[in-house]
Every structure is written in structure tokens, then in C-alpha cells.
Short mmCIF file of C-alpha atoms in Angstrom, two decimals:
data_model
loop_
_atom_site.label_atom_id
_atom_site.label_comp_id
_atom_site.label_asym_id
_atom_site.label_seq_id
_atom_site.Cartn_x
_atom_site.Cartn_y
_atom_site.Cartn_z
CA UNK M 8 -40.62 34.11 11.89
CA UNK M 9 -41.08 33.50 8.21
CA UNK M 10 -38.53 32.31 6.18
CA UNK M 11 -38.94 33.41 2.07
CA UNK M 12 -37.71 30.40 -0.32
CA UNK M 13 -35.38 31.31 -3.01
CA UNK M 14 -36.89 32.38 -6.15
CA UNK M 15 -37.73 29.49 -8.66
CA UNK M 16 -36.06 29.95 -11.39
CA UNK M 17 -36.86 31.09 -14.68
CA UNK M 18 -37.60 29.03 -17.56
CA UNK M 19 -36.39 31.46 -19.97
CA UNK M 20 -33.49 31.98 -17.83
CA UNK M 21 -29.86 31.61 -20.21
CA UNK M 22 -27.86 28.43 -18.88
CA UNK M 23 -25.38 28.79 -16.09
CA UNK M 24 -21.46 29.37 -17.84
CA UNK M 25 -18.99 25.72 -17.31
CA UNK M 26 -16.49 26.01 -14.42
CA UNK M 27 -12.79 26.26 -15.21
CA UNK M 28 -12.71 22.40 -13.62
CA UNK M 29 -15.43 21.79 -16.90
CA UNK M 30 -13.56 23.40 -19.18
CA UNK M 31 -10.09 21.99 -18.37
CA UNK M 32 -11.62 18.36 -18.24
CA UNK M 33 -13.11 18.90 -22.20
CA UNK M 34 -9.79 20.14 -22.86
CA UNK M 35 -7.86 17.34 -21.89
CA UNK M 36 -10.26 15.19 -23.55
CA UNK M 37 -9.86 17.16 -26.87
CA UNK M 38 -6.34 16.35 -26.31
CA UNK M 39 -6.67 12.52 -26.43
CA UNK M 40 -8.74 12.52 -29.09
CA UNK M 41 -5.98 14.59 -30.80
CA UNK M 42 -3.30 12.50 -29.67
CA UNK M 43 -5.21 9.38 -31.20
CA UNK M 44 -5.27 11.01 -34.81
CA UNK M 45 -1.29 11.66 -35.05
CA UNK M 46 -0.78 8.61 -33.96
CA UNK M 47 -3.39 7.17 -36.21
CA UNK M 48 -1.48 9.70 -38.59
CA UNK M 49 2.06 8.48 -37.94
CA UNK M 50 1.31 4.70 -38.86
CA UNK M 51 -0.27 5.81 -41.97
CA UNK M 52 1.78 8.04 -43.19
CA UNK M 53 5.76 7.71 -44.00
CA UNK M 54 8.06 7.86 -46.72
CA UNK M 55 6.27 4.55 -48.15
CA UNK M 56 3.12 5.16 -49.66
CA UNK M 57 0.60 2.64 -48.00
CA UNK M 58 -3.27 2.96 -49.24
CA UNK M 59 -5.74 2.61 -46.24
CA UNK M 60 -6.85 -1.42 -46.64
CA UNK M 61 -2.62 -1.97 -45.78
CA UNK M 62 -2.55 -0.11 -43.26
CA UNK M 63 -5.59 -1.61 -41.68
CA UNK M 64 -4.57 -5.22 -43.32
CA UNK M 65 -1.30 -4.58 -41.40
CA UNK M 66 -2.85 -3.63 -37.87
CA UNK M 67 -5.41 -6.54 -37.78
CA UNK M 68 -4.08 -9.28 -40.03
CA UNK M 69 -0.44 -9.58 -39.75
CA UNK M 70 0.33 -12.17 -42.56
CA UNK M 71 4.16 -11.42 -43.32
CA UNK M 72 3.30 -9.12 -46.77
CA UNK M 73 6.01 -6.13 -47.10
CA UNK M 74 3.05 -3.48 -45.98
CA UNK M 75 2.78 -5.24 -42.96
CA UNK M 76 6.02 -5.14 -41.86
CA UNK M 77 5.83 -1.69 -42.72
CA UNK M 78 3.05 -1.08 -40.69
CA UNK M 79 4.31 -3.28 -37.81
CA UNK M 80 7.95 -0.97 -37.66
CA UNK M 81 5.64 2.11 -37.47
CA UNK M 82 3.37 0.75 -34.61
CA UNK M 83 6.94 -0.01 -32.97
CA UNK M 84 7.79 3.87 -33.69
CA UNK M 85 4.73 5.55 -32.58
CA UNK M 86 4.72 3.70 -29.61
CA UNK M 87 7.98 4.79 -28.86
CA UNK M 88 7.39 8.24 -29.99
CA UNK M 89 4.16 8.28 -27.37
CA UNK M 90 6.32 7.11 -24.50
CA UNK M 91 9.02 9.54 -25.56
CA UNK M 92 7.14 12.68 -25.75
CA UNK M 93 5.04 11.89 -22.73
CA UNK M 94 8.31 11.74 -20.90
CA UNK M 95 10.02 14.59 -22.51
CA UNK M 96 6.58 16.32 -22.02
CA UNK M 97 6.21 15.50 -17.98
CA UNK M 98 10.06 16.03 -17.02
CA UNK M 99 10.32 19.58 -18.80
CA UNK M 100 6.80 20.91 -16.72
CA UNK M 101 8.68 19.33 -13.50
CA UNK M 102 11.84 21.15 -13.74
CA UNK M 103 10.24 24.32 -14.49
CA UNK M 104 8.50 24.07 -11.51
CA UNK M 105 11.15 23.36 -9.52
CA UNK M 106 13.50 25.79 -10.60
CA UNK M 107 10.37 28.36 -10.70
CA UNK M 108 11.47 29.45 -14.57
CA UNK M 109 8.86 28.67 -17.40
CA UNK M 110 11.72 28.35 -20.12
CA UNK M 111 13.95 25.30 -17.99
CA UNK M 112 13.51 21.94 -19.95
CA UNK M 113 15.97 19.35 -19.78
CA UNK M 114 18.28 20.01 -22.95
CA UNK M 115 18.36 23.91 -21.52
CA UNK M 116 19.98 22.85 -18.10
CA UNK M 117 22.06 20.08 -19.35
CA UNK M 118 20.24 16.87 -18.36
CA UNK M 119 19.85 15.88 -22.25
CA UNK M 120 23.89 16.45 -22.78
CA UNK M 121 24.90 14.27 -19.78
CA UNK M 122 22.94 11.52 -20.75
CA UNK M 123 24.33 11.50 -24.35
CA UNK M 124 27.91 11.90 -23.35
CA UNK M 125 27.55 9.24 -20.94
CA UNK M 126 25.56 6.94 -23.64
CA UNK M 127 28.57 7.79 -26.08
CA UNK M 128 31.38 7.15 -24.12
CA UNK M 129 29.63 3.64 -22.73
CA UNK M 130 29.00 2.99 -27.02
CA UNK M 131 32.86 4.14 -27.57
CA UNK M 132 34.97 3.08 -24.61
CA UNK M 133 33.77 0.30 -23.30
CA UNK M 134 32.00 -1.80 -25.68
CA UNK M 135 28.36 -1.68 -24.68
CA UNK M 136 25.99 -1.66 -27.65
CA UNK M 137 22.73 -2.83 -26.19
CA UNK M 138 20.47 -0.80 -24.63
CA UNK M 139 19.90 -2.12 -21.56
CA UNK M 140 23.46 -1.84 -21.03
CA UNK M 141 23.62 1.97 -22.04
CA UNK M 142 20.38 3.21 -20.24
CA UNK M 143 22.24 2.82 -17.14
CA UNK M 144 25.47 5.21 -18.43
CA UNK M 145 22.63 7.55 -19.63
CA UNK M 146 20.78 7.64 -15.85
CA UNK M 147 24.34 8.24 -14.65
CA UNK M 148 25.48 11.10 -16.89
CA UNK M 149 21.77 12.57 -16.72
CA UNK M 150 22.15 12.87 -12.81
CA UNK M 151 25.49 14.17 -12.57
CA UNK M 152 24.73 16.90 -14.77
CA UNK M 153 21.45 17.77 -13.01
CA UNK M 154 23.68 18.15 -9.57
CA UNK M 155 26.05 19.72 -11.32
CA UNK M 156 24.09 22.53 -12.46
CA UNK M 157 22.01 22.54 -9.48
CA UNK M 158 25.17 23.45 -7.39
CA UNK M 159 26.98 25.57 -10.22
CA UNK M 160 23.43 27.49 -9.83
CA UNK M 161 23.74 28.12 -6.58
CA UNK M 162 22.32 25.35 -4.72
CA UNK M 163 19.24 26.38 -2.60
CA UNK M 164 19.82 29.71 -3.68
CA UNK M 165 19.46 29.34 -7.23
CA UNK M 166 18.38 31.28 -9.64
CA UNK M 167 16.48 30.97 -12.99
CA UNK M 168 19.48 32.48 -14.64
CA UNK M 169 22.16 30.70 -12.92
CA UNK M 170 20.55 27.84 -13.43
CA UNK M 171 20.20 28.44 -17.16
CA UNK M 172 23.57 29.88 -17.67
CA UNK M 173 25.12 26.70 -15.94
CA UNK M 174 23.34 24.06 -18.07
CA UNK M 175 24.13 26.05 -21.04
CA UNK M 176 27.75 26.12 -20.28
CA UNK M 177 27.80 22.53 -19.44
CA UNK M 178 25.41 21.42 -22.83
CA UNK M 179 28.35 23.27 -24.54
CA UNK M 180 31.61 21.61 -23.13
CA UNK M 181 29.84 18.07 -23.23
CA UNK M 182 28.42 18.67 -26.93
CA UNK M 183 31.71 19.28 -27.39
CA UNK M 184 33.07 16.11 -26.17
CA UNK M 185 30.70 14.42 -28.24
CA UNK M 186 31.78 15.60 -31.61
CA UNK M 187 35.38 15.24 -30.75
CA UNK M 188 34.54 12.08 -30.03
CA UNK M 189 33.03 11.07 -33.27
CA UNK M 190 35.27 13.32 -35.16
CA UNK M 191 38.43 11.09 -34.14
CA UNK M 192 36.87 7.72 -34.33
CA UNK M 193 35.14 6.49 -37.22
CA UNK M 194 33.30 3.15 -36.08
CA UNK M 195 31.82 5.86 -33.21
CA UNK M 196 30.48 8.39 -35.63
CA UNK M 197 29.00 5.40 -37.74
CA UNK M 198 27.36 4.36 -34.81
CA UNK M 199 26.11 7.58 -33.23
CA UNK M 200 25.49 9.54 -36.31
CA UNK M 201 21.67 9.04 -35.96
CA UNK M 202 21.74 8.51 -32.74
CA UNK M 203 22.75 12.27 -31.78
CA UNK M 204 20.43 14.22 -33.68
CA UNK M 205 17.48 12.50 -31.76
CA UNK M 206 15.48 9.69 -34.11
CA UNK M 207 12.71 7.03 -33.15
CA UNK M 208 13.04 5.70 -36.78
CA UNK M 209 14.92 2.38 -35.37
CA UNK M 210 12.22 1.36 -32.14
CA UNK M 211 11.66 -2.01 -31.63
CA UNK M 212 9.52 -3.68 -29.15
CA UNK M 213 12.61 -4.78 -27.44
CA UNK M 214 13.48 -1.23 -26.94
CA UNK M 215 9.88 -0.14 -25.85
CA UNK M 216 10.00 -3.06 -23.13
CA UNK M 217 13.38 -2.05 -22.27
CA UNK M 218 12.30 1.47 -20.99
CA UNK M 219 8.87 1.29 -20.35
CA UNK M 220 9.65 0.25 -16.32
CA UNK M 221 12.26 3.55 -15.76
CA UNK M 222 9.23 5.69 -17.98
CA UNK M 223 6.19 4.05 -16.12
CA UNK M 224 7.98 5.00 -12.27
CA UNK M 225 9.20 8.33 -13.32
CA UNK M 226 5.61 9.26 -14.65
CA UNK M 227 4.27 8.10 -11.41
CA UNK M 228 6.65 9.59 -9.29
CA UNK M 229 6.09 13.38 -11.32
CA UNK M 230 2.68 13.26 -11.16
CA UNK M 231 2.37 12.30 -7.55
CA UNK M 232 4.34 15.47 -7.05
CA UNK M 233 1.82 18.11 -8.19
CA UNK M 234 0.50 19.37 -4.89
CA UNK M 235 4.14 19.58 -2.83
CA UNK M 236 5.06 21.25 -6.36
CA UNK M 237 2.17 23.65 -5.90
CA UNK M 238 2.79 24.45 -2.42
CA UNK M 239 6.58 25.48 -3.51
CA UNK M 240 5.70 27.74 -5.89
CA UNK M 241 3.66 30.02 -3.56
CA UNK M 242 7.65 30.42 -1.89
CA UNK M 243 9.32 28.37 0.27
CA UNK M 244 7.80 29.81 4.07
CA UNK M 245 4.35 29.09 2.68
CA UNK M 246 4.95 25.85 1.43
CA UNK M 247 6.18 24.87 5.02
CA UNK M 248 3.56 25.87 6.80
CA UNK M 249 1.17 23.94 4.24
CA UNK M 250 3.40 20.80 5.28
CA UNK M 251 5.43 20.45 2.59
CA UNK M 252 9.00 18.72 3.06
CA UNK M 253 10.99 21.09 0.31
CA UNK M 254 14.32 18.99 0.18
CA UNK M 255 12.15 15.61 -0.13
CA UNK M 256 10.51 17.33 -2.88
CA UNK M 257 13.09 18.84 -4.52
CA UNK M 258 14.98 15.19 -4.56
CA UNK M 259 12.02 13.31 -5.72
CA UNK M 260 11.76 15.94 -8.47
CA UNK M 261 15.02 15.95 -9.84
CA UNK M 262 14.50 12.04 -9.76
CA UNK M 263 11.59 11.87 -11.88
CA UNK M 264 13.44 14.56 -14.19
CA UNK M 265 16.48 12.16 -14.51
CA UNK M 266 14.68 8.85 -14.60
CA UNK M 267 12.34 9.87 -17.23
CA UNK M 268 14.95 12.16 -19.37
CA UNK M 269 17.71 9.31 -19.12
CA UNK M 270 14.97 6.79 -20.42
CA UNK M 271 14.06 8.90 -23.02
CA UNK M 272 17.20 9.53 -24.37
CA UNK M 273 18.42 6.04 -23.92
CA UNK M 274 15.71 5.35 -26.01
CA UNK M 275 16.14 8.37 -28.73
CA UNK M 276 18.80 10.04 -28.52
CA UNK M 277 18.20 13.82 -27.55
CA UNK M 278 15.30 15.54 -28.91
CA UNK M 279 15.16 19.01 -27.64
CA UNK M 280 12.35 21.93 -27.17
CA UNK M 281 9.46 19.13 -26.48
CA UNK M 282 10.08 19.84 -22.98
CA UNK M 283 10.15 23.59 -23.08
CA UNK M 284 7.71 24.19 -25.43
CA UNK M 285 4.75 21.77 -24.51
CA UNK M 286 4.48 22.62 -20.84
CA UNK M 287 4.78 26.22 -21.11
CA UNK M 288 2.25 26.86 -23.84
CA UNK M 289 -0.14 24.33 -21.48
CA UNK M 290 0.38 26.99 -18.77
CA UNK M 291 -0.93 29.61 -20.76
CA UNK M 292 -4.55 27.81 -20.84
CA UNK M 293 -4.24 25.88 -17.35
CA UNK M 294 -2.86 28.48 -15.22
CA UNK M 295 0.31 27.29 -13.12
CA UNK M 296 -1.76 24.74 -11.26
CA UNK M 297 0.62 21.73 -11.74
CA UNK M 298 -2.33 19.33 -11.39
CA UNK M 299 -3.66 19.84 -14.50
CA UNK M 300 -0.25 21.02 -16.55
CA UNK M 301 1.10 18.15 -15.95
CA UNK M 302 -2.09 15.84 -16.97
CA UNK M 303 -2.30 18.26 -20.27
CA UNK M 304 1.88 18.12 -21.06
CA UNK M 305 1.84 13.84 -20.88
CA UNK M 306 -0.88 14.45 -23.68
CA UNK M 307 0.34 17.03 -25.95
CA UNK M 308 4.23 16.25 -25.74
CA UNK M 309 3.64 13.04 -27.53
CA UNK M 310 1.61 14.88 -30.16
CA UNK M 311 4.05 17.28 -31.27
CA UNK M 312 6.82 14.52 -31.36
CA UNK M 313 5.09 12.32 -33.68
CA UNK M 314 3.46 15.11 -35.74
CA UNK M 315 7.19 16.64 -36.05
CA UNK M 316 8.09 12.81 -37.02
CA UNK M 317 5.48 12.71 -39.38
CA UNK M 318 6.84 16.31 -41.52
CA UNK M 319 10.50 15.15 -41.44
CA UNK M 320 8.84 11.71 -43.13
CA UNK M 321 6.82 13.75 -45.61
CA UNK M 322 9.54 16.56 -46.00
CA UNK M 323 12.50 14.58 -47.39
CA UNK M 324 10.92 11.63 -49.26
CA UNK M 325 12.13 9.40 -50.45
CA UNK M 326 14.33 9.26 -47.38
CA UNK M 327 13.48 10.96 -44.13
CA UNK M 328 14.09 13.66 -41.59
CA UNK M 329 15.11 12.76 -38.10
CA UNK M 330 12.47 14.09 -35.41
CA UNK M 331 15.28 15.44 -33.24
CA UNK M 332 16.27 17.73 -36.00
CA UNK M 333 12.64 19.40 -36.80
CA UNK M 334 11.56 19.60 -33.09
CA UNK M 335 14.88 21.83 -33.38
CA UNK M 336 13.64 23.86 -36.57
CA UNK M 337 10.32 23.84 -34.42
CA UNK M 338 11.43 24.76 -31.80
CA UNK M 339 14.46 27.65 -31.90
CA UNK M 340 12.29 30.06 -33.11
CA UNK M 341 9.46 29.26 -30.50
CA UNK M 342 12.35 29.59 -27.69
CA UNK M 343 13.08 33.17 -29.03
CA UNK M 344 9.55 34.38 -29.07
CA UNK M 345 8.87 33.32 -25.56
CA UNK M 346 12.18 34.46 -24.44
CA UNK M 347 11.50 38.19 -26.29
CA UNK M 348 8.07 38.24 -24.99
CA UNK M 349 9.05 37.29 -21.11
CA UNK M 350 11.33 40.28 -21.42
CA UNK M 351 8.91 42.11 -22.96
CA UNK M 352 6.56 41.46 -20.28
CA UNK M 353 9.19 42.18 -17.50
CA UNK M 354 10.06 45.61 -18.73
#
């Protein structure tokens, strides 16, 4: 019996079209080399004019000059701001995989509140200034508001509304707090003033050392957790039989969430919409596939945090904007178009 080879093929044949896999890997290479220009951008550009020989001068030949301690405090603050927004970036795509709703980030379900409150009242009541003190209050009050609104949202029955509606309530009664708080006691609102709106303007090294063990094992721990993730999405039955333990998952996720959120805002101070913003416009290029949104979100958070850093530098010189406060003009109007359009899409 004769067997016919395949045809040769042609030379004039037109090239075979990338895979997705292709694609998606050029992406997220595009995205580092985009990440490296705003942060490139962010130590050259503040509300001190620097020409190009100080800011290089100041990266490779410290020598004590006033442009290199410029340049020095913004390598501090970019840092910062990548560790931040790769943080912000990671914990947002986790929880709105978990709770199965592409609009969840941590400020919308409460996470971001708790861990200020808790930060406020260590700064206010008992004395604790440092921040290795205060990350611990902000772990704290970032867990007990993710149970909370986990159970207010019905537990294993949750819903993306429930869920929503509880850490919106919550945000609410502990923003509250807050400004009473610095409403009746002067040295607190001196303190905090900055501090609440969401600014990397102050980072140190000792503050990037300080968090960079919580951020390091709660970007481990998310990442690892992109195939259970995966297998949860396709519903809860399926994901068993693929061998997925759902209340070990669920856990470690809400872990990472915390651990990385509470660092962040240790760190920070609350800066809202990174988390809701980056990970669902990732979606809409990666598909849900967790493996490479989450990859694509530790990239691109950090990018729109320090380019939002570098407008509210540009915007208000001579003095400056805090980041917290433009990723909020960024970001409210974003959160209304996506909410409009996913009811659009639904009716």
C-alpha cells in the first residue's frame, strides 16, 4: 500500500498567522519596555526642572550636588510606585476572580478602608508612627474587612452585588471614621493629611525594605494561584472534578489580596481604581485566562501609577498633585463607562 507524502510547500506560499501564545508573549514584552520608559519618565521628570546630564550625573555618580539628591528621592519614589502598582495591579485581578465580578478591586469591597482606619487609629491612639509598626494595624484592618464583606455578602453564596454593596457600605462608615477622626484632632489630621489621599511623594529606602518581604510573598502566593483560579471560574462542580480544593483557594486568595493590599497601603496610603481598572482592561486583550492577566496586570498597574504620578507633578507645579487623587480623576469616569457598558451588554 502506498502512502502519498504531504505536499511540499510552496515557496510563494504567505507566512503562517502568530498563535494567541505569540501574540500575548510580544505583548507582555511591549509592556516592559513600556513600563521602563515611565519609570525612566518619573525620575526625570517632577516639579524640579532637571536637564538630562543631572539626571544621569545623579543615577551613576552620586556626589552629594542638590540634583542628585533630587534624583536619588525620585529613584526612592518610582521604586515604590513600581512595587505599589504591581501590588495594587495583582490583588485587584485576584479578587475579581474570586468573587467572579470584573469591576471588584480592593477600595470597591472595602479592603483599602480597613487598612486605613486601622493605620489611623494605630497613628492616633496608640502612638505608633513608624511603619513597621503600622503595617501590622493595616494587615489587621485589611483582613477584617475582607471577612466582613465576604460574610455580609453572603458567604459561599455570594454574589457580585452583595459583595459590592457590602464593601461599599463598609468603605462608607469607615471613611467616615476617618474624617471624624482627623476632624477632632489636629496633630492626627497634620499627620494623615497626605497620607489619606494616597501619595508615594515621601518613599524612602527604609520604607521600600520595609514592605518589600509582605509584597514579594503576596505576589508569589497570587500568581501561584492562576490555574485553581481558572478551574473556579468554569463553576464550582467543574472545578472539583479538575481537583481543585475551592475553600484552600478561596483562603489563599483572600490572603494574597490582604497581604499585598495592606502592604501597599501601609506603604501609600489608599490609591484607588489601579486595581479595577488595570486588570479588567487586560482581560479585554487576554481573555479571562488568569495566567496571563495576571502576568500583564503586575506590568501595567505600575505604569499607570507612576504615569498618573508623573501628571499630578507636571499639573500643579510648582507644587504637586498627590497620585491617589488623579488615579481618582482617572479613574471615576473609567468606573462609570465600564459599569454603563456591562449593563449595556446585559440588557
Amino acid at each position: 500500500m502506498l502512502v502519498e507524502s504531504p505536499p511540499e510547500p510552496r515557496a510563494d506560499a504567505p507566512p503562517a498567522p502568530p498563535t494567541r501564545r505569540a501574540i500575548r508573549v510580544v505583548g507582555l514584552l511591549l509592556s516592559v519596555v513600556l513600563l521602563v520608559l515611565v519609570a525612566l519618565a518619573s525620575i526625570a521628570i517632577g516639579a524640579k526642572e532637571l536637564s538630562l546630564p543631572q539626571v544621569w550625573h545623579g543615577l551613576f555618580d552620586d556626589s552629594g550636588t542638590y540634583g542628585d539628591v533630587v534624583v536619588a528621592e525620585r529613584v526612592s519614589r518610582t521604586v515604590l510606585g513600581l512595587l505599589a502598582g504591581a501590588a495594587l495591579g495583582l490583588s485587584g485581578a485576584v479578587l475579581q476572580a474570586l468573587t467572579r465580578n470584573p469591576l471588584a478591586d480592593p477600595g470597591l469591597l472595602g479592603i483599602n478602608a480597613g487598612a486605613s482606619a486601622a493605620v489611623v487609629t494605630a497613628m492616633t491612639f496608640f502612638g505608633v508612627t513608624s511603619l513597621s509598626g503600622y503595617v501590622w494595624f493595616a494587615f489587621a484592618g485589611a483582613a477584617a474587612v475582607g471577612a466582613l464583606v465576604w460574610v455580609l455578602g453572603g458567604s459561599r453564596g455570594a454574589t457580585p452585588v452583595r459583595l459590592a454593596l457590602a464593601g461599599t457600605a463598609i468603605s462608607a462608615a469607615l471613611y467616615g471614621y476617618l474624617q471624624a477622626v482627623m476632624i477632632t484632632d489636629r496633630a492626627a489630621l497634620g499627620k494623615m493629611r497626605f497620607w489619606t489621599v494616597g501619595s508615594i511623594a515621601s518613599a524612602t529606602n527604609e520604607t521600600i525594605l520595609q514592605v518589600l518581604p509582605f509584597l514579594a510573598a503576596g505576589t508569589l502566593l497570587a500568581l501561584s494561584l492562576a490555574r485553581p483560579l481558572n478551574a473556579m471560574a468554569m463553576g464550582d462542580d467543574t472545578a472539583k472534578a479538575l481537583g481543585a480544593h475551592l475553600n484552600r483557594t478561596r483562603a489563599l486568595a483572600m490572603l494574597a489580596a490582604t497581604v499585598l493590599c495592606g502592604a501597599a497601603t501601609a506603604a501609600c496610603g489608599p490609591i484607588v481604581f489601579v486595581g479595577l481598572m488595570v486588570p479588567h482592561i487586560v482581560r479585554s486583550f487576554t481573555g479571562p485566562d488568569l495566567r496571563w492577566i495576571l502576568p500583564y496586570a503586575t506590568v501595567l498597574s505600575p505604569v499607570l501609577l507612576l504615569g498618573s504620578d508623573v501628571v499630578g507633578r507636571i499639573v500643579a507645579r510648582p507644587s504637586e498633585l498627590q497620585v491617589g487623587i488623579v488615579t481618582a480623576i482617572i479613574g471615576g469616569p473609567v468606573f462609570i463607562f465600564l459599569v454603563r457598558r456591562r449593563r449595556t451588554a446585559q440588557l
